[in-house]
């Protein structure tokens, strides 16, 4: 990135040898732009969907006397859309804000904000300079139907990622038996090396065990420990639609 020589006064008394402005204001602006570009590159590498990249935990807090629905709608009108912390997700958001290691598992019905919360935390870590990966399990299933080689590459990258967000584990309902192996590999690898792992699912541990087996359940419970949460509430997608 090249600093713009016209970004400050042409009479700047602190130029570089190249004639660029080197005043503290311009240097700070350039550093901020460089950090933003570096973060965007990490977002791209991580595969974090654009809708989540600007989010941070605690951006919009449900106001006193404000309904949860109104808080969510207010957050959606901000440009870019913000994350609403409501009475339903406050405890999860509070614990997630301090999360650094091990696993963090959120179960809940469709549309309550599981992915949004976890993606906001991943976005924060990426902006801070961390490395990570966003992996949608339905997308992994789809890729296995097209190219097993590409799908296994995705699974291997996820298994070794600095921070992994494994989204929608257990979906769709018709997961074939050949999907058990890549999920086992991902979970086993991350448990063995205690790699930070965020997991969202519409299913609880009993249901996931029926799909992937007792081995995956045991590993998930090992890496997540007590950081297993159930998130309830309205379907915010329906509210905003």
CSV table of C-alpha atoms in Angstrom, one decimal:
chain,number,residue,atom,x,y,z
A,1,UNK,CA,0.0,0.0,0.0
A,2,UNK,CA,1.4,3.5,-1.0
A,3,UNK,CA,0.5,6.5,1.1
A,4,UNK,CA,-1.0,9.4,-0.9
A,5,UNK,CA,1.3,12.4,-0.9
A,6,UNK,CA,-1.7,14.7,-1.0
A,7,UNK,CA,-3.4,13.3,2.1
A,8,UNK,CA,-2.1,16.2,4.2
A,9,UNK,CA,-1.0,19.7,3.7
A,10,UNK,CA,1.3,20.3,0.7
A,11,UNK,CA,3.4,22.3,3.1
A,12,UNK,CA,4.0,19.4,5.4
A,13,UNK,CA,7.3,19.9,7.3
A,14,UNK,CA,7.8,16.3,7.9
A,15,UNK,CA,8.1,14.5,4.5
A,16,UNK,CA,9.8,11.2,3.8
A,17,UNK,CA,12.5,10.9,1.2
A,18,UNK,CA,9.9,9.9,-1.3
A,19,UNK,CA,8.0,13.2,-0.6
A,20,UNK,CA,5.2,11.5,1.2
A,21,UNK,CA,3.6,13.1,4.2
A,22,UNK,CA,4.9,11.6,7.5
A,23,UNK,CA,2.9,13.6,10.0
A,24,UNK,CA,1.4,11.6,12.9
A,25,UNK,CA,-2.2,12.0,11.6
A,26,UNK,CA,-1.3,10.6,8.1
A,27,UNK,CA,0.8,7.8,9.5
A,28,UNK,CA,-2.0,6.8,11.8
A,29,UNK,CA,-4.5,6.8,9.0
A,30,UNK,CA,-2.1,4.8,6.8
A,31,UNK,CA,-1.5,2.2,9.6
A,32,UNK,CA,-5.3,1.9,10.1
A,33,UNK,CA,-5.8,1.3,6.4
A,34,UNK,CA,-3.1,-1.3,6.4
A,35,UNK,CA,-4.6,-3.1,9.4
A,36,UNK,CA,-8.0,-3.1,7.7
A,37,UNK,CA,-6.5,-4.5,4.5
A,38,UNK,CA,-4.7,-7.2,6.4
A,39,UNK,CA,-7.9,-8.1,8.3
A,40,UNK,CA,-9.8,-8.3,5.0
A,41,UNK,CA,-7.2,-10.7,3.6
A,42,UNK,CA,-7.5,-12.9,6.8
A,43,UNK,CA,-11.3,-12.8,6.3
A,44,UNK,CA,-10.9,-14.0,2.7
A,45,UNK,CA,-8.5,-16.8,3.7
A,46,UNK,CA,-10.8,-17.9,6.5
A,47,UNK,CA,-13.8,-18.0,4.2
A,48,UNK,CA,-15.9,-15.8,6.5
A,49,UNK,CA,-19.0,-14.7,4.7
A,50,UNK,CA,-19.1,-10.9,4.1
A,51,UNK,CA,-22.3,-10.4,6.2
A,52,UNK,CA,-20.4,-11.3,9.3
A,53,UNK,CA,-17.1,-9.4,8.8
A,54,UNK,CA,-18.1,-6.1,10.4
A,55,UNK,CA,-19.7,-7.7,13.5
A,56,UNK,CA,-18.4,-7.6,17.0
A,57,UNK,CA,-20.0,-8.9,20.2
A,58,UNK,CA,-22.1,-6.3,22.1
A,59,UNK,CA,-22.6,-3.8,19.2
A,60,UNK,CA,-26.3,-3.2,20.0
A,61,UNK,CA,-27.6,-3.9,23.4
A,62,UNK,CA,-31.4,-4.3,24.0
A,63,UNK,CA,-32.6,-1.1,25.7
A,64,UNK,CA,-34.6,-0.9,28.8
A,65,UNK,CA,-38.2,-1.3,27.9
A,66,UNK,CA,-37.3,-2.2,24.3
A,67,UNK,CA,-38.6,-5.5,23.0
A,68,UNK,CA,-36.2,-8.1,21.7
A,69,UNK,CA,-37.7,-7.8,18.2
A,70,UNK,CA,-37.2,-4.1,18.1
A,71,UNK,CA,-33.6,-4.4,19.2
A,72,UNK,CA,-32.9,-6.8,16.4
A,73,UNK,CA,-34.7,-4.6,13.8
A,74,UNK,CA,-32.7,-1.5,15.1
A,75,UNK,CA,-29.5,-3.5,14.7
A,76,UNK,CA,-30.4,-4.5,11.1
A,77,UNK,CA,-30.9,-0.9,10.1
A,78,UNK,CA,-27.4,0.1,11.0
A,79,UNK,CA,-24.9,0.2,8.0
A,80,UNK,CA,-23.3,-2.3,8.2
A,81,UNK,CA,-25.9,-4.3,10.1
A,82,UNK,CA,-24.9,-4.8,13.7
A,83,UNK,CA,-25.3,-7.7,16.2
A,84,UNK,CA,-28.0,-7.3,18.8
A,85,UNK,CA,-27.4,-8.5,22.3
A,86,UNK,CA,-30.8,-9.4,23.7
A,87,UNK,CA,-32.1,-11.1,26.9
A,88,UNK,CA,-32.0,-14.5,25.2
A,89,UNK,CA,-28.4,-14.4,24.0
A,90,UNK,CA,-26.9,-12.1,26.7
A,91,UNK,CA,-25.3,-14.9,28.8
A,92,UNK,CA,-24.0,-16.7,25.7
A,93,UNK,CA,-22.5,-13.5,24.3
A,94,UNK,CA,-20.9,-12.6,27.7
A,95,UNK,CA,-19.2,-16.0,28.0
A,96,UNK,CA,-18.2,-16.0,24.3
A,97,UNK,CA,-16.6,-12.6,24.7
A,98,UNK,CA,-14.1,-14.0,27.2
A,99,UNK,CA,-13.6,-17.4,25.3
A,100,UNK,CA,-10.1,-18.0,24.1
A,101,UNK,CA,-9.4,-21.8,24.0
A,102,UNK,CA,-11.0,-25.2,23.9
A,103,UNK,CA,-14.5,-25.5,22.4
A,104,UNK,CA,-17.7,-23.5,22.5
A,105,UNK,CA,-20.9,-25.2,21.4
A,106,UNK,CA,-24.2,-23.5,20.7
A,107,UNK,CA,-27.4,-25.6,20.1
A,108,UNK,CA,-30.7,-24.0,19.2
A,109,UNK,CA,-33.5,-23.8,16.7
A,110,UNK,CA,-33.3,-22.1,13.3
A,111,UNK,CA,-32.8,-18.4,13.2
A,112,UNK,CA,-32.0,-17.6,16.8
A,113,UNK,CA,-28.5,-16.2,16.1
A,114,UNK,CA,-26.2,-19.1,16.7
A,115,UNK,CA,-24.0,-18.5,13.7
A,116,UNK,CA,-24.1,-14.7,14.1
A,117,UNK,CA,-22.8,-14.9,17.6
A,118,UNK,CA,-20.0,-17.3,16.8
A,119,UNK,CA,-19.1,-15.5,13.6
A,120,UNK,CA,-18.9,-12.2,15.5
A,121,UNK,CA,-16.3,-13.8,17.8
A,122,UNK,CA,-14.4,-15.2,14.9
A,123,UNK,CA,-14.4,-11.8,13.2
A,124,UNK,CA,-13.0,-10.2,16.3
A,125,UNK,CA,-10.2,-12.7,16.5
A,126,UNK,CA,-9.3,-12.3,12.8
A,127,UNK,CA,-9.3,-8.5,13.2
A,128,UNK,CA,-6.9,-8.9,16.1
A,129,UNK,CA,-4.5,-10.8,13.9
A,130,UNK,CA,-5.5,-14.4,14.4
A,131,UNK,CA,-5.9,-17.1,11.8
A,132,UNK,CA,-9.1,-19.1,11.4
A,133,UNK,CA,-11.6,-20.9,9.2
A,134,UNK,CA,-15.3,-20.8,8.7
A,135,UNK,CA,-16.7,-24.1,7.5
A,136,UNK,CA,-20.4,-24.7,6.8
A,137,UNK,CA,-21.2,-28.4,7.2
A,138,UNK,CA,-24.0,-28.3,4.6
A,139,UNK,CA,-21.5,-26.8,2.1
A,140,UNK,CA,-19.0,-29.6,2.9
A,141,UNK,CA,-21.7,-32.1,2.2
A,142,UNK,CA,-22.5,-30.4,-1.1
A,143,UNK,CA,-18.8,-30.4,-2.1
A,144,UNK,CA,-18.5,-34.1,-1.3
A,145,UNK,CA,-21.2,-34.8,-3.8
A,146,UNK,CA,-19.3,-32.8,-6.5
A,147,UNK,CA,-15.6,-33.5,-5.8
A,148,UNK,CA,-14.4,-35.6,-2.9
A,149,UNK,CA,-10.9,-34.4,-3.4
A,150,UNK,CA,-11.8,-30.8,-2.9
A,151,UNK,CA,-14.1,-31.7,0.0
A,152,UNK,CA,-11.3,-33.5,1.7
A,153,UNK,CA,-9.0,-30.5,1.2
A,154,UNK,CA,-11.6,-28.4,2.9
A,155,UNK,CA,-11.9,-30.8,5.8
A,156,UNK,CA,-8.1,-31.0,6.2
A,157,UNK,CA,-7.8,-27.2,6.3
A,158,UNK,CA,-10.6,-27.0,8.9
A,159,UNK,CA,-8.9,-29.7,11.0
A,160,UNK,CA,-5.7,-27.6,11.2
A,161,UNK,CA,-7.1,-24.1,11.3
A,162,UNK,CA,-6.0,-21.7,14.1
A,163,UNK,CA,-9.6,-21.1,15.1
A,164,UNK,CA,-12.4,-23.1,13.5
A,165,UNK,CA,-16.1,-22.2,13.3
A,166,UNK,CA,-17.9,-25.4,12.3
A,167,UNK,CA,-21.3,-24.2,11.3
A,168,UNK,CA,-24.6,-26.2,11.3
A,169,UNK,CA,-23.1,-29.5,12.4
A,170,UNK,CA,-25.7,-32.3,11.9
A,171,UNK,CA,-27.5,-30.7,8.9
A,172,UNK,CA,-28.9,-31.8,6.6
A,173,UNK,CA,-31.0,-34.7,7.9
A,174,UNK,CA,-29.9,-37.1,5.2
A,175,UNK,CA,-26.2,-37.1,5.9
A,176,UNK,CA,-24.7,-40.2,4.4
A,177,UNK,CA,-22.4,-42.5,6.2
A,178,UNK,CA,-19.4,-41.3,4.3
A,179,UNK,CA,-19.7,-37.9,6.0
A,180,UNK,CA,-18.9,-39.4,9.4
A,181,UNK,CA,-15.2,-39.9,8.6
A,182,UNK,CA,-14.4,-36.3,7.7
A,183,UNK,CA,-16.3,-35.0,10.7
A,184,UNK,CA,-14.5,-37.5,12.9
A,185,UNK,CA,-11.1,-36.3,11.5
A,186,UNK,CA,-11.9,-32.6,12.1
A,187,UNK,CA,-13.1,-33.1,15.7
A,188,UNK,CA,-10.4,-35.6,16.6
A,189,UNK,CA,-7.6,-33.4,15.3
A,190,UNK,CA,-8.9,-30.3,17.1
A,191,UNK,CA,-9.4,-32.2,20.4
A,192,UNK,CA,-6.0,-33.8,20.3
A,193,UNK,CA,-4.2,-30.4,19.8
A,194,UNK,CA,-6.8,-28.4,21.9
A,195,UNK,CA,-7.4,-26.1,19.0
A,196,UNK,CA,-10.0,-23.4,19.5
A,197,UNK,CA,-13.3,-24.6,18.0
A,198,UNK,CA,-16.7,-22.9,17.7
A,199,UNK,CA,-19.6,-25.1,16.8
A,200,UNK,CA,-23.2,-24.3,16.0
A,201,UNK,CA,-26.0,-27.0,15.6
A,202,UNK,CA,-29.7,-27.4,15.5
A,203,UNK,CA,-29.1,-30.6,17.4
A,204,UNK,CA,-28.1,-31.6,20.9
A,205,UNK,CA,-25.4,-34.1,21.8
A,206,UNK,CA,-27.8,-37.1,21.8
A,207,UNK,CA,-28.9,-36.4,18.3
A,208,UNK,CA,-25.4,-35.7,17.0
A,209,UNK,CA,-24.3,-39.1,18.5
A,210,UNK,CA,-27.0,-40.8,16.4
A,211,UNK,CA,-25.6,-39.2,13.3
A,212,UNK,CA,-21.8,-39.3,13.9
A,213,UNK,CA,-21.4,-41.9,16.6
A,214,UNK,CA,-20.3,-41.9,20.2
A,215,UNK,CA,-16.7,-41.1,19.3
A,216,UNK,CA,-17.6,-37.6,17.9
A,217,UNK,CA,-19.9,-36.9,20.8
A,218,UNK,CA,-17.2,-37.8,23.4
A,219,UNK,CA,-14.6,-35.6,21.6
A,220,UNK,CA,-17.0,-32.7,21.4
A,221,UNK,CA,-17.8,-33.0,25.1
A,222,UNK,CA,-14.1,-33.2,25.9
A,223,UNK,CA,-13.0,-30.1,24.0
A,224,UNK,CA,-16.1,-28.0,25.0
A,225,UNK,CA,-16.3,-29.0,28.6
A,226,UNK,CA,-18.9,-26.8,30.3
A,227,UNK,CA,-19.1,-24.4,27.3
A,228,UNK,CA,-22.2,-26.0,25.9
A,229,UNK,CA,-25.2,-23.7,25.5
A,230,UNK,CA,-28.8,-23.8,24.4
A,231,UNK,CA,-29.9,-20.6,22.6
A,232,UNK,CA,-33.6,-20.0,22.3
A,233,UNK,CA,-35.8,-17.2,21.0
A,234,UNK,CA,-37.7,-16.1,18.0
A,235,UNK,CA,-36.6,-16.7,14.4
A,236,UNK,CA,-35.0,-13.4,13.7
A,237,UNK,CA,-34.8,-14.1,10.0
A,238,UNK,CA,-38.6,-14.2,9.9
A,239,UNK,CA,-38.8,-11.0,11.9
A,240,UNK,CA,-36.5,-9.2,9.5
A,241,UNK,CA,-38.1,-10.7,6.4
